[in-house]
Amino acid sequence: MSRYDLAVLGGGPGGYVAAIRGSQLGQEVCIIDKEKLGGVCLNWGCIPTKALIKNAEVYNLIKHADKYGIDVQKVKVDFKRNVKRSRDVSAGLSKGIEFLMKKNKVKHIKGTGCLVSKNRIKVEKGNKTETIEADKIIIATGARPRTFPGMEYDGKRVISSKEAMTLETPPKDLTIIGSGAIGVEFAYYFNEFGTKVHIIEMMDRILPNEDLDISKEVEKHFERSGIKISKGIKVLKIEGMKTKAKVYVKKNRSEEIIESDKVLLAVGVTGNIEDIGLESLGIETKSGSIKTDQFNKTNIDNIYAIGDVSGPPWLAHVASAQGHVAVEHATGIETTPIDYSNIPGCTYCQPQVGSLGMTEDEAIKSGFDIQVGKFLFQASGKAMAVGDTRGFVKLIFDKRYGELLGAHIVGSEATEMIAELGMAKALEATWDDIAMTMHAHPTLSEAIMEAALDAQGCSVHQ
Ligand SMILES: Cc1cc2nc3c(=O)[nH]c(=O)nc-3n(C[C@H](O)[C@H](O)[C@H](O)COP(=O)(O)OP(=O)(O)OC[C@H]3O[C@@H](n4cnc5c(N)ncnc54)[C@H](O)[C@@H]3O)c2cc1C
C-alpha cells in the first residue's frame, strides 16, 4: 500500500490546483483520475468550447469582411477540422497538466477511486486494484449534465454538450433546452455555421441569472442573427426518433410538439457523488452535492470537497480557488475563505457577457439605495474602430458611499473586461476610484470609466 500526506480524487481544475498547492506546501501528494487530467474543464467544457467559438468568430469575421473593405470569395468551412482544432487544444492542455504533475512531484494514479475509510482510497485500474493511504483527502470528482424524467440523452438525437462539441457536421436544425451559459454558447456556435437554432427557456428570459438588461441585449442580438427564442415554455418530454427528435412543450394551457434534427439538453449539472464511498463514511450531501464549510471541509475532519461536486457556482475558477483554500486549511496554514459575492461569471457567445456581484434587481431587493451608471459601446471610439458597437457596461453602486455592488458587461470583449471590476470590488472601490483611474485611449475598457462617471451624472462621451 502506498502512503501520502494528501490524496486528491479527481484531476479537474479543482483537483490539479489542490495537488500542486499541496506539493508547494511540502506535502507528498497523489492525484487519482479515471480519465485524462484536466477534467471537464480542459477536456469537455471551458477550453474546447472556447476553441469552437473562436472558430465561429473567425468565420463570422470572414463572412462580414466586406464591411472592412476586404472581398473574400469562395469561403469553405471544413467542419471536421473545426472540431479537430478544438480537440487538439484540449489534448495539448491535458498533456500540459501531466507535465505540471511531474514538475511538482505529484504522483498521478490513473484509475477509478472510492473512499473505503477516512484515510484510504481503493483505486480500480482495469483488472488491478491499488489501495492508497493518506492523512488528508480532497474529493474533486466534478459534475455531469443533469437529466429529468422524460428528458434523457440518447447521445444521437438527444445530446449533451459533450456530443455537441464533436459533431462532424452541423445539424440542419437544433432545439436547445435551457438558456444558461452552455445553451447560449452552443446557440451562437451552431447558428454561425448555418444550423437553424431554436432556444427553449422555461423562465421569461434567456440567461436568467444575469441582470435583466443583459438578458434583453443578448436576446435582441440573437434574434437579429436568426436564432429563435421561445420563453416561458415547459418541456414535458423529449423523444429521440430515427430521423428526428420531438420535444413536447407546454405554454400556458396549449401543448405543442417541436421537431428538429437534434436536441441539445443544457439544463444544468449534478455532482458526481455516487460510488465514491460517501454513504459508508457518513459524508453529508445536499441536493446532489457534498456539503462543506467555508474552507470546503466536509463533516469528516480530514476530508474536503471542492469544485463542482461541492455545489454551485459550477465554474472552473471557483473549483481552482477552492482547491487553494482547502489545501491551505488542511495543512494548517492561514487562509482566507472565498468571497462568493465577487465571483465573475462569463458567457462566450457574441456579444459576450461578463458579470459579477449583484444585479440591479438583487441590489434593490437587498435594500440598497442604488445608483446605476451605464455606457453604451455605441459611443465608444474603440468599439467603432473595431466594428462592433453592440452592448454596454452597467455598474451598480450603493448611493450612500458610492461602493461598487455589481458589474455587468455585454459586448465583444466583455469576458476580458470584467477582471478589472473584480479587482475593484475586492478592494471595495467606489465610483470615484473607478472614474478617476485613467484608462488608456482608445480601449473598450474606457466604457467602464465612463459608466462610473455616468453614475455621478458626468459621463463625457454620451
Ligand atoms: C460545455 C461546458 C462548458 C463550460 N464552460 C465553462 C467556462 O467557460 N468557464 C467556467 O468557469 N466553467 C465552465 N464550465 C464548467 C467547468 O467545466 C467546471 O466548473 C469545472 O470543470 C469543475 O472542475 P472540477 O475540478 O470540480 O471537476 P471536473 O473538471 O469535472 O473534473 C472532475 C474529474 O474527476 C474525475 N473523476 C470523477 N469521479 C472519479 C472517480 N471515482 N475516480 C477517479 N476520478 C474521478 C473525472 O474523470 C474528472 O476528470 C463548463 C462546463 C461545460 C460542460
mmCIF file of N, CA and C in Angstrom, residues 40-41 55 65 76 86 107 120 129 165 167 221 229 237 245 255 307 309 316 361 371 397 413 415:
data_model
loop_
_atom_site.group_PDB
_atom_site.id
_atom_site.type_symbol
_atom_site.label_atom_id
_atom_site.label_comp_id
_atom_site.label_asym_id
_atom_site.label_seq_id
_atom_site.Cartn_x
_atom_site.Cartn_y
_atom_site.Cartn_z
ATOM 1 N N VAL A 40 -13.402 18.011 -16.780
ATOM 2 C CA VAL A 40 -14.377 18.509 -17.750
ATOM 3 C C VAL A 40 -13.852 19.811 -18.364
ATOM 4 N N CYS A 41 -13.310 20.671 -17.526
ATOM 5 C CA CYS A 41 -12.874 21.997 -17.966
ATOM 6 C C CYS A 41 -11.974 21.934 -19.198
ATOM 7 N N ASN A 55 -13.486 29.577 -33.565
ATOM 8 C CA ASN A 55 -13.643 29.202 -34.980
ATOM 9 C C ASN A 55 -14.867 29.910 -35.575
ATOM 10 N N ALA A 65 -16.363 40.339 -43.983
ATOM 11 C CA ALA A 65 -15.104 41.029 -44.312
ATOM 12 C C ALA A 65 -15.332 42.254 -45.192
ATOM 13 N N LYS A 76 -14.933 28.286 -47.657
ATOM 14 C CA LYS A 76 -15.396 26.911 -47.480
ATOM 15 C C LYS A 76 -15.088 26.487 -46.045
ATOM 16 N N SER A 86 -10.352 22.125 -31.906
ATOM 17 C CA SER A 86 -10.816 22.164 -30.517
ATOM 18 C C SER A 86 -10.275 20.961 -29.731
ATOM 19 N N LYS A 107 2.238 12.368 -7.654
ATOM 20 C CA LYS A 107 2.083 11.036 -8.262
ATOM 21 C C LYS A 107 0.701 10.956 -8.926
ATOM 22 N N ARG A 120 -8.384 5.965 3.549
ATOM 23 C CA ARG A 120 -7.996 5.033 2.470
ATOM 24 C C ARG A 120 -8.881 5.178 1.231
ATOM 25 N N THR A 129 -6.224 -3.648 -8.618
ATOM 26 C CA THR A 129 -6.703 -2.735 -7.577
ATOM 27 C C THR A 129 -5.517 -2.279 -6.741
ATOM 28 N N MET A 165 -20.059 19.054 -28.985
ATOM 29 C CA MET A 165 -18.778 19.653 -29.383
ATOM 30 C C MET A 165 -17.956 18.750 -30.301
ATOM 31 N N LEU A 167 -19.693 16.931 -32.951
ATOM 32 C CA LEU A 167 -20.499 16.616 -34.144
ATOM 33 C C LEU A 167 -19.672 16.891 -35.394
ATOM 34 N N HIS A 221 -29.769 40.652 -29.956
ATOM 35 C CA HIS A 221 -28.769 40.340 -30.987
ATOM 36 C C HIS A 221 -28.914 38.911 -31.499
ATOM 37 N N ILE A 229 -36.094 32.210 -30.252
ATOM 38 C CA ILE A 229 -36.119 32.045 -28.789
ATOM 39 C C ILE A 229 -37.573 31.922 -28.331
ATOM 40 N N LYS A 237 -41.705 16.314 -22.362
ATOM 41 C CA LYS A 237 -40.835 15.149 -22.621
ATOM 42 C C LYS A 237 -40.121 15.317 -23.963
ATOM 43 N N ALA A 245 -35.878 14.420 -33.681
ATOM 44 C CA ALA A 245 -36.232 14.395 -32.258
ATOM 45 C C ALA A 245 -37.479 15.238 -32.064
ATOM 46 N N GLU A 255 -50.480 22.902 -25.698
ATOM 47 C CA GLU A 255 -49.354 21.987 -25.871
ATOM 48 C C GLU A 255 -48.947 21.946 -27.344
ATOM 49 N N GLY A 307 -14.861 22.203 -5.822
ATOM 50 C CA GLY A 307 -15.299 22.249 -7.219
ATOM 51 C C GLY A 307 -16.759 21.858 -7.388
ATOM 52 N N VAL A 309 -18.417 19.205 -7.463
ATOM 53 C CA VAL A 309 -19.057 18.210 -6.595
ATOM 54 C C VAL A 309 -19.523 18.843 -5.272
ATOM 55 N N ALA A 316 -15.045 26.752 -13.279
ATOM 56 C CA ALA A 316 -13.686 26.244 -13.137
ATOM 57 C C ALA A 316 -12.853 27.104 -12.190
ATOM 58 N N ASP A 361 -31.759 44.207 -9.794
ATOM 59 C CA ASP A 361 -32.896 43.684 -9.053
ATOM 60 C C ASP A 361 -32.489 43.183 -7.659
ATOM 61 N N GLN A 371 -27.450 53.542 -7.310
ATOM 62 C CA GLN A 371 -27.244 54.449 -8.440
ATOM 63 C C GLN A 371 -26.628 53.616 -9.560
ATOM 64 N N PHE A 397 -24.008 50.887 -8.083
ATOM 65 C CA PHE A 397 -23.330 51.422 -6.896
ATOM 66 C C PHE A 397 -24.321 51.637 -5.766
ATOM 67 N N GLU A 413 -15.803 42.048 -26.037
ATOM 68 C CA GLU A 413 -14.689 41.575 -25.199
ATOM 69 C C GLU A 413 -15.070 41.581 -23.716
ATOM 70 N N THR A 415 -15.788 39.375 -21.574
ATOM 71 C CA THR A 415 -15.207 38.382 -20.657
ATOM 72 C C THR A 415 -13.787 38.753 -20.229
#
